[in-house]
Coordinates of C-alpha atoms in Angstrom, one line a residue:
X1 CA -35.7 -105.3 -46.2
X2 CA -37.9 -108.3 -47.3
X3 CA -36.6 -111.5 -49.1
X4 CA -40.2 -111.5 -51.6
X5 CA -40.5 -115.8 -52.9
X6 CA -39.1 -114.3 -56.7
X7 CA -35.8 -113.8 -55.0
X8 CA -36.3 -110.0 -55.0
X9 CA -35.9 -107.6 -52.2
X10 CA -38.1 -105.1 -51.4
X11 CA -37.9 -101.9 -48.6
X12 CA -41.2 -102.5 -46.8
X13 CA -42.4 -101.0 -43.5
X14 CA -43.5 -103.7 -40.8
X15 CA -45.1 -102.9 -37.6
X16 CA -46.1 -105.1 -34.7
X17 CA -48.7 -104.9 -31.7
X18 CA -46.5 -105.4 -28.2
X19 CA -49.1 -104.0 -26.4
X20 CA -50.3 -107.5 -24.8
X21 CA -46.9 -108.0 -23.8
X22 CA -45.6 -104.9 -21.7
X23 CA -42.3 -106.4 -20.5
X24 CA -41.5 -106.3 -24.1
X25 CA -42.5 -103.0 -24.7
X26 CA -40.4 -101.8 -21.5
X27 CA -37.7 -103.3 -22.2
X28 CA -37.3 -102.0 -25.8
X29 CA -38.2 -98.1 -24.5
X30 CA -36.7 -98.1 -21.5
X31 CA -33.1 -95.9 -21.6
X32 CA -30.2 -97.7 -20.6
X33 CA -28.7 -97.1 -16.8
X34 CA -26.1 -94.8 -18.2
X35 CA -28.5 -92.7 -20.5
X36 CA -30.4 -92.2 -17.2
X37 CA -27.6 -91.7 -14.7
X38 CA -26.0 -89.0 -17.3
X39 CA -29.6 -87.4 -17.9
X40 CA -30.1 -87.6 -14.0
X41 CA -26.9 -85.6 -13.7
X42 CA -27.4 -83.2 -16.0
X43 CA -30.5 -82.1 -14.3
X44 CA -29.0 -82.4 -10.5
X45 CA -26.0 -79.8 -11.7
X46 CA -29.0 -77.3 -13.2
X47 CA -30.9 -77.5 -9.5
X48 CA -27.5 -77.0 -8.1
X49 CA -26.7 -74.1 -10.0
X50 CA -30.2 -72.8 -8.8
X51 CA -29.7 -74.0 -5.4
X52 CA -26.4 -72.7 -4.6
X53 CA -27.0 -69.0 -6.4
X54 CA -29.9 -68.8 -3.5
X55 CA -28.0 -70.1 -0.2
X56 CA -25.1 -68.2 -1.5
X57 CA -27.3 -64.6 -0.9
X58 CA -26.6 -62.8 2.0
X59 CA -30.2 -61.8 2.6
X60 CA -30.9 -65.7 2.1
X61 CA -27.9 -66.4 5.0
X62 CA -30.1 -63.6 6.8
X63 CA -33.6 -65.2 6.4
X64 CA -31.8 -68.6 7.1
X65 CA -30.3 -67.4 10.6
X66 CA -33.7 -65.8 11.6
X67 CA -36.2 -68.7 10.8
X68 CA -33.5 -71.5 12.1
X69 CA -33.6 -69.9 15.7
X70 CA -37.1 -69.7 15.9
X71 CA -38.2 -72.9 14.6
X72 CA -35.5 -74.8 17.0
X73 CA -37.0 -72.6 19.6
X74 CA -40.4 -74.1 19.0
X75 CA -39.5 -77.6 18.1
X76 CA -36.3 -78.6 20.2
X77 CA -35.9 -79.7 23.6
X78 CA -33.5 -77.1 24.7
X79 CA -33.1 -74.2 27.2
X80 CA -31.9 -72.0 24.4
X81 CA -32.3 -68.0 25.0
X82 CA -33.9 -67.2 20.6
X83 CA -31.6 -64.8 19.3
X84 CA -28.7 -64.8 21.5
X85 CA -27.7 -68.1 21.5
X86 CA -27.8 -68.5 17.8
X87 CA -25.6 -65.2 17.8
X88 CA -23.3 -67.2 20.3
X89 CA -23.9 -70.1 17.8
X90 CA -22.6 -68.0 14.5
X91 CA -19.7 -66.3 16.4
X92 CA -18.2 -70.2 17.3
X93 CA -19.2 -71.5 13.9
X94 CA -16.7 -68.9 12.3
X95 CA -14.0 -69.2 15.0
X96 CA -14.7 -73.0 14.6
X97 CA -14.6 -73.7 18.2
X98 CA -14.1 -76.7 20.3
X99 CA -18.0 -77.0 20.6
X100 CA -18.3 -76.8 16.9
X101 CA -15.4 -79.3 16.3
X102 CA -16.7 -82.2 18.4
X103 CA -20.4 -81.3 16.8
X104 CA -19.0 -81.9 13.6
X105 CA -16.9 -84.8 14.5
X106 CA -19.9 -87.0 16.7
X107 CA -22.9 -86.1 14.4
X108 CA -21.8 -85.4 11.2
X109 CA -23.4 -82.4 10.5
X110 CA -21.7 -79.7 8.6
X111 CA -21.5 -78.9 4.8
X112 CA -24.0 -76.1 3.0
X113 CA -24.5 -77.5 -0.2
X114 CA -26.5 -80.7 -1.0
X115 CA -26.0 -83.2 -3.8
X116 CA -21.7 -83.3 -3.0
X117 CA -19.8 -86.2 -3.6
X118 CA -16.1 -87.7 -3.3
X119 CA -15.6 -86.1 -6.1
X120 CA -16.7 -82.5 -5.4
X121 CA -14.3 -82.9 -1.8
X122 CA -11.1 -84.1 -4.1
X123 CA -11.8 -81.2 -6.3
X124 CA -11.7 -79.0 -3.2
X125 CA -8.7 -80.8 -2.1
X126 CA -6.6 -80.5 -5.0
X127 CA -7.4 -76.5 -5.2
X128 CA -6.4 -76.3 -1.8
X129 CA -3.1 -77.8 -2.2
X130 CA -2.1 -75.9 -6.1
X131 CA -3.6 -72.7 -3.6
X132 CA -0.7 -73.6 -0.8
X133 CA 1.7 -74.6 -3.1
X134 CA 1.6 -72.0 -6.2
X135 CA 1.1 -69.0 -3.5
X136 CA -0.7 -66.8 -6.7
X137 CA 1.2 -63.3 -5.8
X138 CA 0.5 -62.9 -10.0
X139 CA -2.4 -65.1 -11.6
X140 CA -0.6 -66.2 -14.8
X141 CA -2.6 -68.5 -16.2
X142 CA -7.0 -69.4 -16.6
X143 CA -6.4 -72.6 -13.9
X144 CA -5.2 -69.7 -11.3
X145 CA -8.0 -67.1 -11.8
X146 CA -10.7 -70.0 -11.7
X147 CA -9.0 -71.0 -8.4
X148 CA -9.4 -67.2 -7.3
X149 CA -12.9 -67.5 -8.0
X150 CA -13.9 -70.6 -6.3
X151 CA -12.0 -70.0 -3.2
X152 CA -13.8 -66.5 -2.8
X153 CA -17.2 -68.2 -3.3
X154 CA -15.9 -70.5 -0.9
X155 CA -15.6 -67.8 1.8
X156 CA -19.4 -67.1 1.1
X157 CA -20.0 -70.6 1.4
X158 CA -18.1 -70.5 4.8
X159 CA -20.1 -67.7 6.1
X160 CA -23.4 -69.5 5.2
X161 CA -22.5 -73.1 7.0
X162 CA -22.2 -70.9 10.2
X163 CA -25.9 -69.5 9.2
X164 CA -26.7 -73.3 9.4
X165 CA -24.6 -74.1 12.2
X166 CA -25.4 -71.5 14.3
X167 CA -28.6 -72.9 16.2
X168 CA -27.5 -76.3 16.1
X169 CA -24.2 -75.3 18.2
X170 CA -26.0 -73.6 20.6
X171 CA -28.4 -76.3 21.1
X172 CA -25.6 -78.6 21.6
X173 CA -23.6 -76.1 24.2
X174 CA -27.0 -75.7 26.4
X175 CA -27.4 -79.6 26.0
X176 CA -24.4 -80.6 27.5
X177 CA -24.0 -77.6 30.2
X178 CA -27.0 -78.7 31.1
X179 CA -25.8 -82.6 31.9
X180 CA -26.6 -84.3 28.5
X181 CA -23.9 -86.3 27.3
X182 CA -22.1 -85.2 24.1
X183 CA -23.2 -87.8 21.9
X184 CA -26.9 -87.3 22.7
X185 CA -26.4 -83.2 22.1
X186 CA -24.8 -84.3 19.2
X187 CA -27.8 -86.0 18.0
X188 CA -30.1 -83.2 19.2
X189 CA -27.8 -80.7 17.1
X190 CA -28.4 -82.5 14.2
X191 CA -32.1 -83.5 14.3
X192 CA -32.7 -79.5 14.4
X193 CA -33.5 -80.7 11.0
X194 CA -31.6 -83.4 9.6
X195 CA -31.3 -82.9 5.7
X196 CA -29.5 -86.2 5.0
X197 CA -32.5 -88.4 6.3
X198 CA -33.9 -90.7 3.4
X199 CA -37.1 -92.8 3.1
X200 CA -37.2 -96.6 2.1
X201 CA -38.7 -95.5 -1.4
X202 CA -40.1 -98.9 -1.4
X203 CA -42.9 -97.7 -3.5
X204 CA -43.7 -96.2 -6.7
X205 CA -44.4 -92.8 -5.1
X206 CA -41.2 -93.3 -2.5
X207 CA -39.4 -93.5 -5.3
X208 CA -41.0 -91.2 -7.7
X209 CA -40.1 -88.3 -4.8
X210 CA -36.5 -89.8 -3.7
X211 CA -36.0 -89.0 -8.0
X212 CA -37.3 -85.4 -7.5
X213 CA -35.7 -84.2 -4.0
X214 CA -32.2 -83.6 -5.6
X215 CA -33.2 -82.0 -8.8
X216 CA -35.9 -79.7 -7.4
X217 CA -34.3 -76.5 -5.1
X218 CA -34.9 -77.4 -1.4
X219 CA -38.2 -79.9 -2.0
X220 CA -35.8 -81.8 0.2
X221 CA -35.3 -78.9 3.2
X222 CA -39.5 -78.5 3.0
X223 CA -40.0 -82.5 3.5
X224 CA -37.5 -82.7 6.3
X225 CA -39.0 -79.7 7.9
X226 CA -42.7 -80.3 7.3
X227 CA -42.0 -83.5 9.3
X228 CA -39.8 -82.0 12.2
X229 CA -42.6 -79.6 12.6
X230 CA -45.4 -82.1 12.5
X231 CA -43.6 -84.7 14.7
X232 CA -43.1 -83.7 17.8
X233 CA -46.7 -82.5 17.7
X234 CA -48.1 -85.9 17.2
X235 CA -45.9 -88.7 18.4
X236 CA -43.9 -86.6 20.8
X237 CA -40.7 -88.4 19.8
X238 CA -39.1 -85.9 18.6
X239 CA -39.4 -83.1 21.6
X240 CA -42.0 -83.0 24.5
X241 CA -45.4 -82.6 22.9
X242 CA -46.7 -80.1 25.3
X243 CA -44.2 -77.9 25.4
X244 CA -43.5 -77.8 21.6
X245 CA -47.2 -76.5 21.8
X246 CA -47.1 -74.1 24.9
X247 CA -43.8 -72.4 23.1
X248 CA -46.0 -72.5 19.4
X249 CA -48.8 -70.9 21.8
X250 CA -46.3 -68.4 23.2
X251 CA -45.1 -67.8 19.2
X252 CA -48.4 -67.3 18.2
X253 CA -49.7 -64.8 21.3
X254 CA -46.8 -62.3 20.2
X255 CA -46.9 -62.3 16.5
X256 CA -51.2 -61.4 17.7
X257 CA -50.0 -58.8 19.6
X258 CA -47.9 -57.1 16.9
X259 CA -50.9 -57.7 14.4
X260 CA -52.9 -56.1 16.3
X261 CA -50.9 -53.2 16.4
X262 CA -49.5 -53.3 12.9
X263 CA -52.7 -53.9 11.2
X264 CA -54.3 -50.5 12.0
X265 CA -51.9 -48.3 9.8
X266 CA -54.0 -47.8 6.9
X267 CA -51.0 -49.0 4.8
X268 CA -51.6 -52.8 5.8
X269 CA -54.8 -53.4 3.9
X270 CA -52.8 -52.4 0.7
X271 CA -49.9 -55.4 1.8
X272 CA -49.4 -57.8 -1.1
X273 CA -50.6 -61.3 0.3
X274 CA -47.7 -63.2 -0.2
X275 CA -45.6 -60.5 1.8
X276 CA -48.3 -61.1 4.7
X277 CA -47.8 -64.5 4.5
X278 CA -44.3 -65.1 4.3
X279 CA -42.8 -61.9 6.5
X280 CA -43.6 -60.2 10.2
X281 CA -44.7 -56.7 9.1
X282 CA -43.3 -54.0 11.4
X283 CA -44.4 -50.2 10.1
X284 CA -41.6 -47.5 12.4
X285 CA -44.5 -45.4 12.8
X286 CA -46.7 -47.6 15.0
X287 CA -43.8 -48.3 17.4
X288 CA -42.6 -44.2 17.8
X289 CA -39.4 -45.3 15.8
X290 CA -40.4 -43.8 12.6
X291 CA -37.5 -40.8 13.0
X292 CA -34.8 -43.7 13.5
X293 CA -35.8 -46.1 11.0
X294 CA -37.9 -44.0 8.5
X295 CA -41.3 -44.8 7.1
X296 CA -40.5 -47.9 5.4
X297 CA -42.0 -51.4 6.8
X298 CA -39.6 -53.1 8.3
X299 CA -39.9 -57.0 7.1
X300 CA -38.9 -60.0 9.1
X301 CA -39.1 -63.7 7.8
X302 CA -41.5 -65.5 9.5
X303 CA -40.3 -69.4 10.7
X304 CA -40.4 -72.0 8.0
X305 CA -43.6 -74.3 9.3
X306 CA -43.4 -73.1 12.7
X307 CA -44.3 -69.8 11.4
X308 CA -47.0 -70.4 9.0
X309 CA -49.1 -73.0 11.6
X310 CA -48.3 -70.1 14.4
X311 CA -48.5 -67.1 13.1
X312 CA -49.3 -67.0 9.3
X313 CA -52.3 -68.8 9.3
X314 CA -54.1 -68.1 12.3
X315 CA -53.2 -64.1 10.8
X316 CA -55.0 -64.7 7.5
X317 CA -58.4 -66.3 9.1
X318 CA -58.5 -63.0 11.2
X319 CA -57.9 -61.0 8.2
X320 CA -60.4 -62.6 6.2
X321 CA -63.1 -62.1 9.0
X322 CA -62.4 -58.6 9.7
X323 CA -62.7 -58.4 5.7
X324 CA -65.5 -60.2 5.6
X325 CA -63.9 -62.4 2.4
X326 CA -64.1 -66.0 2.6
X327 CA -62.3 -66.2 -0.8
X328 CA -59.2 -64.2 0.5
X329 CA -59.4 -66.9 3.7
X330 CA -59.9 -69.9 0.8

């Protein structure tokens, strides 16, 4: 409203150029800390939802075990036996063992879902205790069949921390039979691939991607292991460089070996390409098991970063040459 010099008032529209001052101009569209703290946690809860239905799938806890054992194989200083250890691993992560107690306890480690506060544990906490005190012989009311429910998908929750733990123990078990002390095994446990590392986000990209890695479904697990693969291949601080690349070598050499084989059943050229990529492809047939396993391909996970630098890659430039197709290669 404008005051006109007759005393009158008039409804008038007035607009005005900020854009020579942006500090202006910031501070009159820029949402307030609580507008973006609620928005920010509106979005976190959808990736959870997202995250959580995944890591809650048994083939996920499957895939999970699988490409944990042979990417610690590759990128950990460890005498660990791939496969059997990580069994040994799973089988004391469910009986929650001593080993597993004082892994927890000196690193830290332990926990399958990201993004979990103080108030997620007192939520758990206060289920826990109506659960021990109420007993729920007969579910009565809504608050006692939501605590059903939770404390079954806590059970599958259960079942896929020992997915996660199950390398890491048996890294630390080897570690210290082997004359490392506990705290340093500890450490080694952890750095299998330690999800709760954070970056300065000093700058506008640090923190442009410390914004994104909780509301975008396990951005954060590729960063963390895109840089526990890369690491002990360039620095070496990480794990002996040389022997992170002879046991890459000895990955690569017999995922060749079953290419070579696997890759003459006619059915292989017909293999969608992200299946190529992102499984080891084993057809019964070629291996004389065909009457024990039938004639579908068997599929395998291949190893997070390990695999796709050991064996997925180096597979799809030989494809693309035996194909003669530089744009399947590209």
């Amino acid at each position: 409203n404008v005051r006109l010099t007759d005393g009158s008032i008039v409804n008038r529209k007035i607009e005005y150029d900020i854009s020579e001052a942006p500090h202006l101009y910031v501070s009159l569209a820029a949402m307030t800390p609580r507008q973006t703290d609620g928005l920010f946690r509106l979005m976190e809860n959808i990736g959870k939802i997202f995250r959580e239905g995944i890591t809650h799938a048994p083939p996920f806890m499957i895939a999970n075990l699988i490409r944990g054992d042979m990417a610690a194989f590759v990128t950990v200083d460890a005498p660990l036996t791939p496969f059997f250890d990580t069994l040994k691993g799973m089988q004391n992560a469910l009986n929650e063992t001593e080993t597993i107690k004082e892994m927890k306890l000196i690193s830290g480690v332990g926990g399958y879902a990201m993004g979990d506060d103080y108030r997620d544990s007192a939520r758990i906490l206060k289920r826990q205790m109506r659960q021990r005190h109420r007993g729920y012989n007969i579910v009565s009311d809504t608050q006692g069949v939501t605590d059903l429910v939770k404390a079954s998908w806590g059970q599958l929750t259960r079942l896929g921390e020992a997915t996660e733990l199950a390398t890491r123990e048996g890294v630390y078990r080897k570690l210290v039979d082997s004359g490392m002390s506990k705290a340093d095994a500890a450490y080694e446990a952890l750095n299998v691939i330690n999800f709760n590392r954070r970056g300065a986000a000093q700058t506008n990209l640090g923190i442009f991607v410390n914004s994104l890695l909780p509301l975008v479904p396990f951005l954060n697990a590729r960063f963390q292991g895109l840089y526990r693969t890369f690491e002990p291949m360039t620095t070496g601080k990480q794990a002996d460089r040389s022997k992170t690349i002879g046991k890459g070598l000895l990955l690569f050499g017999a995922n060749m070996a079953l290419y070579s084989l696997m890759s003459q059943d006619d059915r292989w050229k017909d293999e969608p390409l992200h299946r190529r990529l992102a499984y080891h492809i084993i057809y019964p047939n070629m291996i004389g098991m065909e009457g024990v396993l039938g004639r579908e391909p068997l599929l395998i996970p291949r190893a997070f970063e390990i695999g796709a630098i050991f064996t997925s890659l180096p597979e799809l430039f030989i494809d693309g040459i035996r194909e003669n197709d530089g744009d399947y290669v590209a």
